[in-house]
Coordinates of C-alpha atoms in Angstrom, one line a residue:
X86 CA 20.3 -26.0 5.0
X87 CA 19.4 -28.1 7.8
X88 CA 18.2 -27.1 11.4
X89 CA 21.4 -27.0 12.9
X90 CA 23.2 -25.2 9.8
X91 CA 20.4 -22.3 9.3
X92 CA 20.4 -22.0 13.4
X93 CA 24.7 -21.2 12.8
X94 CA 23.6 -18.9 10.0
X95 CA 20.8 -16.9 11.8
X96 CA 22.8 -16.7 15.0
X97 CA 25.9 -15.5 12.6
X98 CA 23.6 -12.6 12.0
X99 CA 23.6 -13.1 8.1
X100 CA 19.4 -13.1 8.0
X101 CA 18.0 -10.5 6.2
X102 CA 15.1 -8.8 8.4
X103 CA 11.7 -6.8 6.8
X104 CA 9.2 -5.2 8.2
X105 CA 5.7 -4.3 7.1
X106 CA 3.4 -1.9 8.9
X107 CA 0.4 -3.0 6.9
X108 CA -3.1 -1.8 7.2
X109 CA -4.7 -4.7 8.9
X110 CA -1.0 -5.9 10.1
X111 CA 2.2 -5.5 10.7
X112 CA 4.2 -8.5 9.7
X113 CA 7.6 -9.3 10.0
X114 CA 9.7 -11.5 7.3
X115 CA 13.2 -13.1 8.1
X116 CA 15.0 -14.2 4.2
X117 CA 18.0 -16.0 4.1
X118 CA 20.7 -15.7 1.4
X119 CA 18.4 -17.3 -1.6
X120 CA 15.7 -14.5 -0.4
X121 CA 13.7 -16.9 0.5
X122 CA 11.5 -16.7 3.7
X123 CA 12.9 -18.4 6.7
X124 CA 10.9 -16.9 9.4
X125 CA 7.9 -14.6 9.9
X126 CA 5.7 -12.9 12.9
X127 CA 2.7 -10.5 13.4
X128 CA 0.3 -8.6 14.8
X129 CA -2.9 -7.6 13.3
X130 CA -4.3 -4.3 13.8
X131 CA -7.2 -2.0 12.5
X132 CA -7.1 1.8 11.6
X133 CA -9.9 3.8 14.0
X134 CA -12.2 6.6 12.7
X135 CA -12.0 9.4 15.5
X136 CA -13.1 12.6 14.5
X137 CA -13.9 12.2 11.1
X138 CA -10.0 10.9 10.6
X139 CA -8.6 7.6 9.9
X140 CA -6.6 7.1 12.2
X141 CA -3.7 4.8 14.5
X142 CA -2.3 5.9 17.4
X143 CA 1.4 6.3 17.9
X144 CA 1.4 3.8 20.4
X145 CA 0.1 1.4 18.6
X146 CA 2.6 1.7 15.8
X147 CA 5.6 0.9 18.6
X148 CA 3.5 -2.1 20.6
X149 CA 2.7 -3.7 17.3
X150 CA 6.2 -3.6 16.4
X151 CA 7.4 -4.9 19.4
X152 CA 5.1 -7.8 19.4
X153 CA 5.7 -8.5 15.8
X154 CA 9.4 -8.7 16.0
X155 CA 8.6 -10.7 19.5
X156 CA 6.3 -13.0 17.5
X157 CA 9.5 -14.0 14.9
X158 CA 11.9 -14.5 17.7
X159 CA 9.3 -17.0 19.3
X160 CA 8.9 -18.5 15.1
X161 CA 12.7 -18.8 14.9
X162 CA 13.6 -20.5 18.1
X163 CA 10.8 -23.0 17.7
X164 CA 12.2 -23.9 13.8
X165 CA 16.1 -23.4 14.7
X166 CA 16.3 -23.0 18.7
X167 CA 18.1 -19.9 17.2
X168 CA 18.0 -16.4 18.9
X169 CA 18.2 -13.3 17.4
X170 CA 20.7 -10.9 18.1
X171 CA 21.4 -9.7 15.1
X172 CA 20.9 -9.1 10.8
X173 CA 23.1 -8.3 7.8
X174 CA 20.7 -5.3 7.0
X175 CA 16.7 -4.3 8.2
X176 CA 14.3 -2.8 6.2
X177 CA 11.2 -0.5 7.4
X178 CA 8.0 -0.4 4.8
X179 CA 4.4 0.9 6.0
X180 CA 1.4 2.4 4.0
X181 CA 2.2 4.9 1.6
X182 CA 0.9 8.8 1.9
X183 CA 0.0 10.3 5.5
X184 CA 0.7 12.8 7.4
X185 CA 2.7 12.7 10.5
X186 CA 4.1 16.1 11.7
X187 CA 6.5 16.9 14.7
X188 CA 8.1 20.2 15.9
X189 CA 11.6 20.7 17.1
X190 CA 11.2 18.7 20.4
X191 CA 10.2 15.9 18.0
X192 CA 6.5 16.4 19.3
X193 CA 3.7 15.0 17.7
X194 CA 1.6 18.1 16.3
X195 CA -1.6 16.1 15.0
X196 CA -3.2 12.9 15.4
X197 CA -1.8 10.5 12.8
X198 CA -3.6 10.8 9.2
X199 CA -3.6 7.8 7.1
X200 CA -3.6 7.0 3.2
X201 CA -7.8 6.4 3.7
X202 CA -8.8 9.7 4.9
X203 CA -10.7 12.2 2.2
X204 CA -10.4 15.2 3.5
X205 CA -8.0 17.2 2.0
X206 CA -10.0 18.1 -1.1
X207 CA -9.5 22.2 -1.2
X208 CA -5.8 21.6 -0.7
X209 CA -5.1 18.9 -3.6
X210 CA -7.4 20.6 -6.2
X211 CA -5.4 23.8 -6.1
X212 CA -1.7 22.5 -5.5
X213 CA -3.0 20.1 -8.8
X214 CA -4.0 23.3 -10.3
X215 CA -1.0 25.4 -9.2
X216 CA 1.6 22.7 -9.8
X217 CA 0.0 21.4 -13.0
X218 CA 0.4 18.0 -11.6
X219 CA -2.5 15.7 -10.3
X220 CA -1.6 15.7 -6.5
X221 CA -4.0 13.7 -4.8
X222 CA -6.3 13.8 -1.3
X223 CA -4.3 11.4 0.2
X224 CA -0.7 12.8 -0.6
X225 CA 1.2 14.3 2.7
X226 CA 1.3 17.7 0.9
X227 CA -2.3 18.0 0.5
X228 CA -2.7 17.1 4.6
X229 CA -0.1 19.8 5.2
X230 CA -1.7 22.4 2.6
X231 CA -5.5 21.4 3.7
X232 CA -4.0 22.3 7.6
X233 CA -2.4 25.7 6.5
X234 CA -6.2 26.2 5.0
X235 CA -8.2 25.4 7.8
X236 CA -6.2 27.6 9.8
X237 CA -4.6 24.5 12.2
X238 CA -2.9 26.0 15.0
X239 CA 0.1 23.2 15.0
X240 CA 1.2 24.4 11.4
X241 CA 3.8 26.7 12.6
X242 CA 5.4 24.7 15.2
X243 CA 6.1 22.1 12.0
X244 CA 10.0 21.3 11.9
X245 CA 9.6 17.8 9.9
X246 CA 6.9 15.8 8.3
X247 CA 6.6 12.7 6.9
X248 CA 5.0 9.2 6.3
X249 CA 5.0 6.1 8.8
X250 CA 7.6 4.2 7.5
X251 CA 10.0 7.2 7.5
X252 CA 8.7 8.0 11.1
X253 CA 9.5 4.6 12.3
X254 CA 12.9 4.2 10.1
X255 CA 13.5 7.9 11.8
X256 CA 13.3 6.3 15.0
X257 CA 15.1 3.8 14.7
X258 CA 18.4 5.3 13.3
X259 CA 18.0 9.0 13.7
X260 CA 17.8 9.6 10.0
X261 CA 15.3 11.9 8.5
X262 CA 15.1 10.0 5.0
X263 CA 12.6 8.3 3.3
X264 CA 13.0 5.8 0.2
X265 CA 12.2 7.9 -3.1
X266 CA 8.8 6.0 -3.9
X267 CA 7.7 6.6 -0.2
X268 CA 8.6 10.4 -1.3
X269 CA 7.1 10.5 -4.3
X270 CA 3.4 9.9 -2.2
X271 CA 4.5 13.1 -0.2
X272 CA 5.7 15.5 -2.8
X273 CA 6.4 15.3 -7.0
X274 CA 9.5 13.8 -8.2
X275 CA 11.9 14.9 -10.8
X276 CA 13.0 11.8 -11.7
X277 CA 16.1 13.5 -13.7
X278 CA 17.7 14.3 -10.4
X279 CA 15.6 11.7 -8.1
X280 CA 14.5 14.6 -6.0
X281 CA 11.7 16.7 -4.7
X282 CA 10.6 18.9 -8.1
X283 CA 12.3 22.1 -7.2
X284 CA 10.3 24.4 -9.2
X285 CA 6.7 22.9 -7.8
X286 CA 9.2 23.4 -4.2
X287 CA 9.4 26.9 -4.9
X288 CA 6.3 27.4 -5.9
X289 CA 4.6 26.0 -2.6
X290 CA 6.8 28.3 -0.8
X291 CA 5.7 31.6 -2.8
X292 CA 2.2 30.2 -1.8
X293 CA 2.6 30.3 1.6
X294 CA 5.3 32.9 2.3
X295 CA 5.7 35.3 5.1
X296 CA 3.3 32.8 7.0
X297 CA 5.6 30.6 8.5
X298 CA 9.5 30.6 9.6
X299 CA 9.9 26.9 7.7
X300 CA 10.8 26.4 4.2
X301 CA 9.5 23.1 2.7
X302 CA 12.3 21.5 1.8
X303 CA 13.6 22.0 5.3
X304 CA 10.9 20.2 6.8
X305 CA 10.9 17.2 4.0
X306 CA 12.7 13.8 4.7
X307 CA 15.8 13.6 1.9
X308 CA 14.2 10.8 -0.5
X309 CA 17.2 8.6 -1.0
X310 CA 17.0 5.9 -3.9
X311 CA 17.1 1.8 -3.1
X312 CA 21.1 0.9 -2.3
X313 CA 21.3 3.9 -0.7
X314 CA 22.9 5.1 2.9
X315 CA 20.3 4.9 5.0
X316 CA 21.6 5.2 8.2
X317 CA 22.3 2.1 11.2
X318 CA 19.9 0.8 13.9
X319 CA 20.8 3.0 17.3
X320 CA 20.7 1.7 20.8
X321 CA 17.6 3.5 21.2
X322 CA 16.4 2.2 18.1
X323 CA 17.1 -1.6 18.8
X324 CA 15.4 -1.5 22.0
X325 CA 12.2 -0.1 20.8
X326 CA 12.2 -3.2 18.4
X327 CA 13.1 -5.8 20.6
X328 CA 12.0 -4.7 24.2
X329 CA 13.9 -8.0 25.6
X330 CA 17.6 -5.8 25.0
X331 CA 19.2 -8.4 22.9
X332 CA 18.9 -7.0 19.2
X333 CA 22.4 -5.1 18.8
X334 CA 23.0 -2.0 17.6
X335 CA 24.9 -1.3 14.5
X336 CA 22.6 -3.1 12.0
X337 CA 22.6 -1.4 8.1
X338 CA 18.9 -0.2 7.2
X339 CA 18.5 0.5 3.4
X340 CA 15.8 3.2 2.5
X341 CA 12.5 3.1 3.8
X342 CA 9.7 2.4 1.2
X343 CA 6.0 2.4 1.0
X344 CA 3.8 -0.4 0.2
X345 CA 3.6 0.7 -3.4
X346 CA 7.3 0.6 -3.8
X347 CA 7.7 -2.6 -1.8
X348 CA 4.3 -4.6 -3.9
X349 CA 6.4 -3.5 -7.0
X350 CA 9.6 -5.1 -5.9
X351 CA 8.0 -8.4 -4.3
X352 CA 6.0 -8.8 -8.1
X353 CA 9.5 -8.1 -9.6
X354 CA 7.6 -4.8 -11.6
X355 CA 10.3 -2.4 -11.6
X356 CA 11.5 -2.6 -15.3
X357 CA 10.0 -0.4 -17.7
X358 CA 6.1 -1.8 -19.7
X359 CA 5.9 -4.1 -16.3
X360 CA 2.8 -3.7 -13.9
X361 CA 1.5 -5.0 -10.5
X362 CA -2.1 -4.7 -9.2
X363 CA -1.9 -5.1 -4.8
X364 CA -5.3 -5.5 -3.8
X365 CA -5.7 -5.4 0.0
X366 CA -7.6 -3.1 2.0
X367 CA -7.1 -0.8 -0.8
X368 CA -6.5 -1.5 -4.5
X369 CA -4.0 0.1 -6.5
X370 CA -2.4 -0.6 -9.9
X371 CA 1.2 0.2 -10.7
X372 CA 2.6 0.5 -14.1
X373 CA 6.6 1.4 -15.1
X374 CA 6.2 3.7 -17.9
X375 CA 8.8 4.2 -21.1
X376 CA 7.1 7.7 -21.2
X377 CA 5.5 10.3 -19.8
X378 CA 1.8 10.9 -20.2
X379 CA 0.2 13.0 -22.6
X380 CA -1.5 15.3 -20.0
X381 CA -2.7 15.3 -16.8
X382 CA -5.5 13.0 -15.1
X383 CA -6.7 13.6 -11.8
X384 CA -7.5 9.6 -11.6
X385 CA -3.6 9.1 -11.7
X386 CA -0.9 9.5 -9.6
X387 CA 2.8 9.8 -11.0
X388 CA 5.2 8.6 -8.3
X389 CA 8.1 6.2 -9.0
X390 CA 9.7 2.9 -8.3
X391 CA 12.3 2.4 -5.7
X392 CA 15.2 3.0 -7.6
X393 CA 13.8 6.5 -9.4
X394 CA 11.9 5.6 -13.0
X395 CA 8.4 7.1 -13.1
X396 CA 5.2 4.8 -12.4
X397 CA 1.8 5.8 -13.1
X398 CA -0.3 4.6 -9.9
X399 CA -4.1 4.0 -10.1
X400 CA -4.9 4.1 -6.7
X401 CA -8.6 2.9 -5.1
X402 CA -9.4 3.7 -1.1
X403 CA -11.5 0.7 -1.3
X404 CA -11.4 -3.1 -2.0
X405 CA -11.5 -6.0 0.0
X406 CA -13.1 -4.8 3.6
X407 CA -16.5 -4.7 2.6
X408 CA -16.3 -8.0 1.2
X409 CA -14.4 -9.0 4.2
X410 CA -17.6 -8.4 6.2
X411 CA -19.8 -10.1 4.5
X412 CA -18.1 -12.8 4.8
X413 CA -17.9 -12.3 8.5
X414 CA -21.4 -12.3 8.2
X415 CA -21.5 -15.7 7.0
X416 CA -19.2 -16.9 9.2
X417 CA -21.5 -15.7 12.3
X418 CA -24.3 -17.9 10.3
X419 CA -22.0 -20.4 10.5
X420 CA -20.9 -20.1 14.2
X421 CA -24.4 -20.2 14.8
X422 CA -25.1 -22.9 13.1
X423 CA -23.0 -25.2 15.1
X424 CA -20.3 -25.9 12.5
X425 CA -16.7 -25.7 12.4
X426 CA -14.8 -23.9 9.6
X427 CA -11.5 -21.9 10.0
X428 CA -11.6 -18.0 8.2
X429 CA -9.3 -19.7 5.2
X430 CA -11.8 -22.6 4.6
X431 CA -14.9 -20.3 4.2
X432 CA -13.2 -17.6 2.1
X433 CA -11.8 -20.5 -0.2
X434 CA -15.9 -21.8 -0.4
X435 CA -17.6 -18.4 -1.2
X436 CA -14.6 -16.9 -3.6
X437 CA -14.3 -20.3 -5.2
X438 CA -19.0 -20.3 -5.7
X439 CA -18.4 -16.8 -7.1
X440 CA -17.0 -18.2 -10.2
X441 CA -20.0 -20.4 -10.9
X442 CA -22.4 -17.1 -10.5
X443 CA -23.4 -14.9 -14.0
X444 CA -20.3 -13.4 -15.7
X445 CA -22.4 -10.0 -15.4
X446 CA -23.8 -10.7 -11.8
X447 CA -27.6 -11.3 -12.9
X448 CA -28.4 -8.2 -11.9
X449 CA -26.9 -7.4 -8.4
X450 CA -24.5 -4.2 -7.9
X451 CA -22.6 -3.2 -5.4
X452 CA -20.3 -0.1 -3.9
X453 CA -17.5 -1.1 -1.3
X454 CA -16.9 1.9 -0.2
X455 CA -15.9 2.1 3.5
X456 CA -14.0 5.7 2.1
X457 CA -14.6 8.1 -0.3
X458 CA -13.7 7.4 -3.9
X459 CA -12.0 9.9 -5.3
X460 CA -12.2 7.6 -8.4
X461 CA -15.9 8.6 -9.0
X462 CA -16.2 11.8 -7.5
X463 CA -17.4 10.0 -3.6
X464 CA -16.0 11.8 -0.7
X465 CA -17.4 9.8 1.6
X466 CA -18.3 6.3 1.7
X467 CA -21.6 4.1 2.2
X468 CA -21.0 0.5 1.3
X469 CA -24.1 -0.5 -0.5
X470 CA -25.7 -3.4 -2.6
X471 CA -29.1 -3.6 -4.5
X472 CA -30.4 -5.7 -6.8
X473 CA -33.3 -5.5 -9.8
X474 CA -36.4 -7.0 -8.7
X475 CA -36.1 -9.9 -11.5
X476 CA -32.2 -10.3 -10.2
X477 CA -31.0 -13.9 -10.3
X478 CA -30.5 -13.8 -7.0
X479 CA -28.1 -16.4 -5.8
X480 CA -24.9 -16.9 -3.2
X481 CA -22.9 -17.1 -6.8
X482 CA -23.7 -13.9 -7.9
X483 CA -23.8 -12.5 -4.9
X484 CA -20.4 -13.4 -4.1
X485 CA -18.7 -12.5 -8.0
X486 CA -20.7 -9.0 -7.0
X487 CA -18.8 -7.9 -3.8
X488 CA -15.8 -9.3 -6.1
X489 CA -16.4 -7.6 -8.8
X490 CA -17.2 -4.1 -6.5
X491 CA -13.7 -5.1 -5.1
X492 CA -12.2 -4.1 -9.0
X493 CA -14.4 -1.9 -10.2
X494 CA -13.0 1.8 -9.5
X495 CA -9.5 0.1 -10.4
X496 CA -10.9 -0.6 -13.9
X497 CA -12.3 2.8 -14.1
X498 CA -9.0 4.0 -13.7
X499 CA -7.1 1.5 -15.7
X500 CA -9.2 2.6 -18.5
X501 CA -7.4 5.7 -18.7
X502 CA -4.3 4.1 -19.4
X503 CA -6.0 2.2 -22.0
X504 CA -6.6 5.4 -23.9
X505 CA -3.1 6.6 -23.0
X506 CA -1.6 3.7 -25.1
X507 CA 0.7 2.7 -22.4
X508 CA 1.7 -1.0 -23.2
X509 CA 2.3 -3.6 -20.6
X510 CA 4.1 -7.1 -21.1
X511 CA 2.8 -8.0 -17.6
X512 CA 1.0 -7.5 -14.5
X513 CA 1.3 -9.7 -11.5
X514 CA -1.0 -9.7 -8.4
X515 CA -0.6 -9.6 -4.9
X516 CA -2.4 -9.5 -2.0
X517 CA -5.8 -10.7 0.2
X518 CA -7.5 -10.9 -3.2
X519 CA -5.4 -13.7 -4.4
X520 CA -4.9 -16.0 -1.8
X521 CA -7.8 -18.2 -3.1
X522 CA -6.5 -19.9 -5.9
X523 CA -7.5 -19.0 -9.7
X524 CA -10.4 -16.5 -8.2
X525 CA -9.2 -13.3 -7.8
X526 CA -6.9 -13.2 -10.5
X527 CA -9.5 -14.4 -13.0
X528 CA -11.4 -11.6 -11.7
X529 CA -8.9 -9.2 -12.3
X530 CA -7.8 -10.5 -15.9
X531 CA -11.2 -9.6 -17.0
X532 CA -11.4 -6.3 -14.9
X533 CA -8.7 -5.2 -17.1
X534 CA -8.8 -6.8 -20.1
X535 CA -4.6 -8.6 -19.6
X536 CA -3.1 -11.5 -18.8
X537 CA -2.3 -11.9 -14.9
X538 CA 0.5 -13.8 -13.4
X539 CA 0.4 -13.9 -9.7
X540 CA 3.6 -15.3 -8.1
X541 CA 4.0 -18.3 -5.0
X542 CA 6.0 -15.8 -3.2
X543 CA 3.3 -12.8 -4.2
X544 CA 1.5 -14.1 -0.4
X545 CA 4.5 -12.9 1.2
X546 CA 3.9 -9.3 0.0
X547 CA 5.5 -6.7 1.2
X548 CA 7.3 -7.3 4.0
X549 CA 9.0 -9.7 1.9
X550 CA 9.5 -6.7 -1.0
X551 CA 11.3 -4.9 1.9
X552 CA 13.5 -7.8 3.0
X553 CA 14.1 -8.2 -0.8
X554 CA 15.3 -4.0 -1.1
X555 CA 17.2 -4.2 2.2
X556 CA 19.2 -7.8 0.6
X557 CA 20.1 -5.7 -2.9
X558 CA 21.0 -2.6 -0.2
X559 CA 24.3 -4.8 1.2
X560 CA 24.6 -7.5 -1.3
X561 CA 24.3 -5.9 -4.6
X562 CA 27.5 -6.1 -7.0
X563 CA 29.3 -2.2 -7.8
X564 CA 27.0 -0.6 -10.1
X565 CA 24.0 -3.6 -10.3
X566 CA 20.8 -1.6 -11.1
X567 CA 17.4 -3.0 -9.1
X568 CA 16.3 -4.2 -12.0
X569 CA 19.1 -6.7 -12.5
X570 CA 19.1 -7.7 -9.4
X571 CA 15.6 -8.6 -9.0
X572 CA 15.8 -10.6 -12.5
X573 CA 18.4 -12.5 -12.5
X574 CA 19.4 -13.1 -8.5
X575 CA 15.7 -13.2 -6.9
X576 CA 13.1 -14.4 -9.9
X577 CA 15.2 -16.0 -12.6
X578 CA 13.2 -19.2 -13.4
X579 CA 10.3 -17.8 -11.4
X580 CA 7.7 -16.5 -13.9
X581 CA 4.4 -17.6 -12.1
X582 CA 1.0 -18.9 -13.0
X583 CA -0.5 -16.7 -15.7
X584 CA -4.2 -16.3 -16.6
X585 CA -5.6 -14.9 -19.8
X586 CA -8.9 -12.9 -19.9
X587 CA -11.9 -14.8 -20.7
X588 CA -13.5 -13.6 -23.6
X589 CA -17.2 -14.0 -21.6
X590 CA -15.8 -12.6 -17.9
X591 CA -14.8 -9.2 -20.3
X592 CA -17.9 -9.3 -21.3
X593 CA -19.6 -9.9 -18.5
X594 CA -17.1 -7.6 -16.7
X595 CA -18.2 -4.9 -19.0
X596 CA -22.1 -5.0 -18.4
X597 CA -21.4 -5.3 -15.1
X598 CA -19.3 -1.8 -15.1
X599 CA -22.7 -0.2 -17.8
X600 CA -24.9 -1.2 -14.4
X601 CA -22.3 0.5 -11.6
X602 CA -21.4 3.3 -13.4
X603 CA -25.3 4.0 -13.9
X604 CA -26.5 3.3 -10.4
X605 CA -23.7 6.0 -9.6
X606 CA -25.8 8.1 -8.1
X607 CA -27.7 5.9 -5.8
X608 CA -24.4 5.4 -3.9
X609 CA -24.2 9.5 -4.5
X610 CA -27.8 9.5 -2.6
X611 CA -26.3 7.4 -0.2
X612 CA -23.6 9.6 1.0
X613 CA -25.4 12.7 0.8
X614 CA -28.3 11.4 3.0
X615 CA -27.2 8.7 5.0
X616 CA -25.4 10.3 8.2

């Protein structure tokens, strides 16, 4: 289309509108019919640690909206001189996992608690054991059991709970839903009904009955799979987007999903023996299983795609923000150096040197965690590095060393999976990790021992995945599963650049992992005495 044309269509209010509340950003993604990206706004934002919880505030979450959506206006009219008034369908995604709690007045009870926070331990080892299902720290059931343990004051005023993309979707239509592979980070799945395990439901409520008036699956948002009703964009709603007045009311939202769910659909890894690694702030793998697992690992999380099927989830707290600072630490050198390089420039130089460094790191090791690990048994973090005393000490190594601390609890995990027999015909890669050319996914390939394919439009991530889900939500033909769709109207032709493990980087790889998993319990040392 030309100017003039895509400024008729955006005004018509065909555009497709999603919305990511990321953790370092919340970025907002206009596609057009061919799902391609036509527009796109932000605002970056960091999470805080205040009283030993990670947290953002509430107001935050509704300022960086607004100046996110006001920062896509400002990108269309300078591209089309088009204004926005209006879309064919929204979508809302944010971090997975959480705990956000309100009462009847639609109070908030408690500050905020993200994905990051480890402190829930008590309450996911014994719903794991009483469920016989791995539930994890970070899962919103483990927030709400750890409260009901500690004796919170706010538990009995609870009347909903959920996760921050079904709190902002909530708010913006009235609907108390959440996208079923958002749900499956709050509470198990039975993916033969695509609903809240009833049985591990009834059991919770045994646990804590005669405590509390609620019942949990009164206080639960209804998971709702992708294509599904998901209410329409109220009054209210539109003018907490756009604080200008001029978004109508009326608009279609499809399901609200999670990052996981929305990293899955943006790689196209919904189908069954497919696989995605989004490596961000945090890392976490994804794989579409033809089958359950044998038993249960604590390492793994079983949630599910958008549309229902069962994924097994490797999830890491930790990946790229301790090697984000380091290189924020050359970039001061830099700075003070008198020289001028832009962010993109110098990650490109040091990711790119990495690859010329030993495939085993000469000797360096390192631990990136800003969190606790639940990976290797950390519950706190102390991002550390060390080195032997005859290290080949060199900006090449150094660098392949914060990237290879960036993958190493993933492949930990991953090698569970390994031993499980699950097969997988492909994993793509999104994410921070990636954005250097030929770097990061090398990295990854031998990290995990598989082919990785990361896709042009991977970079968009998922603010783009939830454009994508909110497109199939109103466009999709009678019956069309998300599978389909994705395949053969979004990625047909679009297969990606793939890389192949390197025999040597495996190798290489796997020394490195002999050193890291040894030097365990100097990072152990670390947490226990560093305060």
């Amino acid at each position: 289309m030309n100017v003039e044309a895509m400024r008729q269509y955006i005004e018509s209010g065909s555009a497709i509108l999603g919305i990511e509340l990321g953790s370092t950003r919340i970025k907002a993604v206009l596609i057009d019919d061919n799902h391609e990206p036509i527009a796109s706004g932000g605002f970056g934002w960091e999470n805080r640690l205040e009283n030993g919880v990670w947290t953002y505030h509430i107001d935050e979450v509704w300022t960086g909206l607004a100046v996110s959506y006001q920062s896509l206006k400002e990108d269309v009219m300078a591209k089309y001189g088009a204004k926005l008034t209006r879309f064919a369908s929204i979508g809302i995604s944010a971090m997975m996992h959480g705990y956000l709690a309100f009462d009847k007045e639609d109070n908030l009870l408690a500050p905020f608690r993200t994905w990051r926070n480890t402190i829930t331990g008590e309450a996911a080892e014994k719903l794991t054991e009483l469920f016989g299902f791995n539930v994890p720290q970070r899962w919103s059931i483990s927030h709400l059991y750890q409260s009901i343990l500690n004796g919170d004051e706010h538990v009995k005023n609870v009347a909903f709970f959920t996760t921050l993309a079904g709190y902002v979707h909530w708010k913006l239509t009235g609907r108390k839903v959440l996208g079923i592979g958002d749900a499956s980070g709050m509470f198990p799945i039975d993916s033969l009904i695509n609903s809240y395990d009833m049985e591990m439901v009834a059991k919770f409520d045994a646990l804590v009955e005669g405590k509390y008036d609620w019942h949990l699956n009164e206080i639960l948002p209804k998971g709702l799979c992708a294509g599904e009703d998901a209410g329409t964009l109220t009054a209210e709603g539109a003018k907490l987007l756009d604080v200008s007045g001029e978004l109508e009311a009326g608009i279609p939202l499809c399901p609200p999903e999670g990052d996981a769910g929305t990293g899955m659909v943006a790689t196209n890894s919904v189908a069954e023996r497919t696989g995605n690694v989004s490596a961000g702030t945090s890392i976490f793998a994804m794989i579409v299983l033809e089958k359950a697992l044998s038993k249960l690992h604590e390492e793994i999380d079983m949630v599910t795609t958008p549309a229902g099927k069962p994924v097994a989830m490797v999830h890491c707290n930790n990946c790229t923000s301790d090697l984000n600072a380091w290189v924020s630490l050359f970039a001061e050198f830099v700075k003070e150096a008198g020289m001028d390089m832009d962010a993109n420039t110098l990650f490109g130089l040091l990711y790119r040197k990495a690859l010329e460094g030993d495939k085993d790191c000469g000797g360096l090791v390192a631990y990136n965690y800003l969190s606790g690990e639940h990976i290797t048994g950390m519950e706190e973090g102390r991002p550390l590095f060390a080195r032997l005393p005859d290290a080949n000490f060199t900006l090449a190594n150094f660098m392949r060393t914060h990237l290879y601390a960036a993958l190493a609890s993933l492949k930990i995990g991953m090698e569970i999976l390994v031993e499980e027999k699950v097969e997988i015909d492909a994993i793509f890669g999104h994410g921070g990790l990636f954005k250097t050319r030929g770097v990061g996914q090398r990295m990854l390939a031998a990290a995990i021992n598989t082919p990785v394919a990361v896709l042009e439009t991977a970079g968009e991530g998922g603010a783009w995945g939830i454009a994508l889900l909110a497109a199939y939500a109103v466009k999709r033909n009678e019956g069309e599963t998300l599978e389909n769709y994705l395949s053969t109207r979004v990625f047909a032709g679009k297969t990606g650049e793939t890389m192949s493990p390197d025999a040597e980087d495996c190798a290489g790889f796997a020394a490195y992992i002999e050193r890291y998993r040894a030097a365990l319990p100097v990072e152990r040392a670390a947490v226990d005495t560093l305060k």
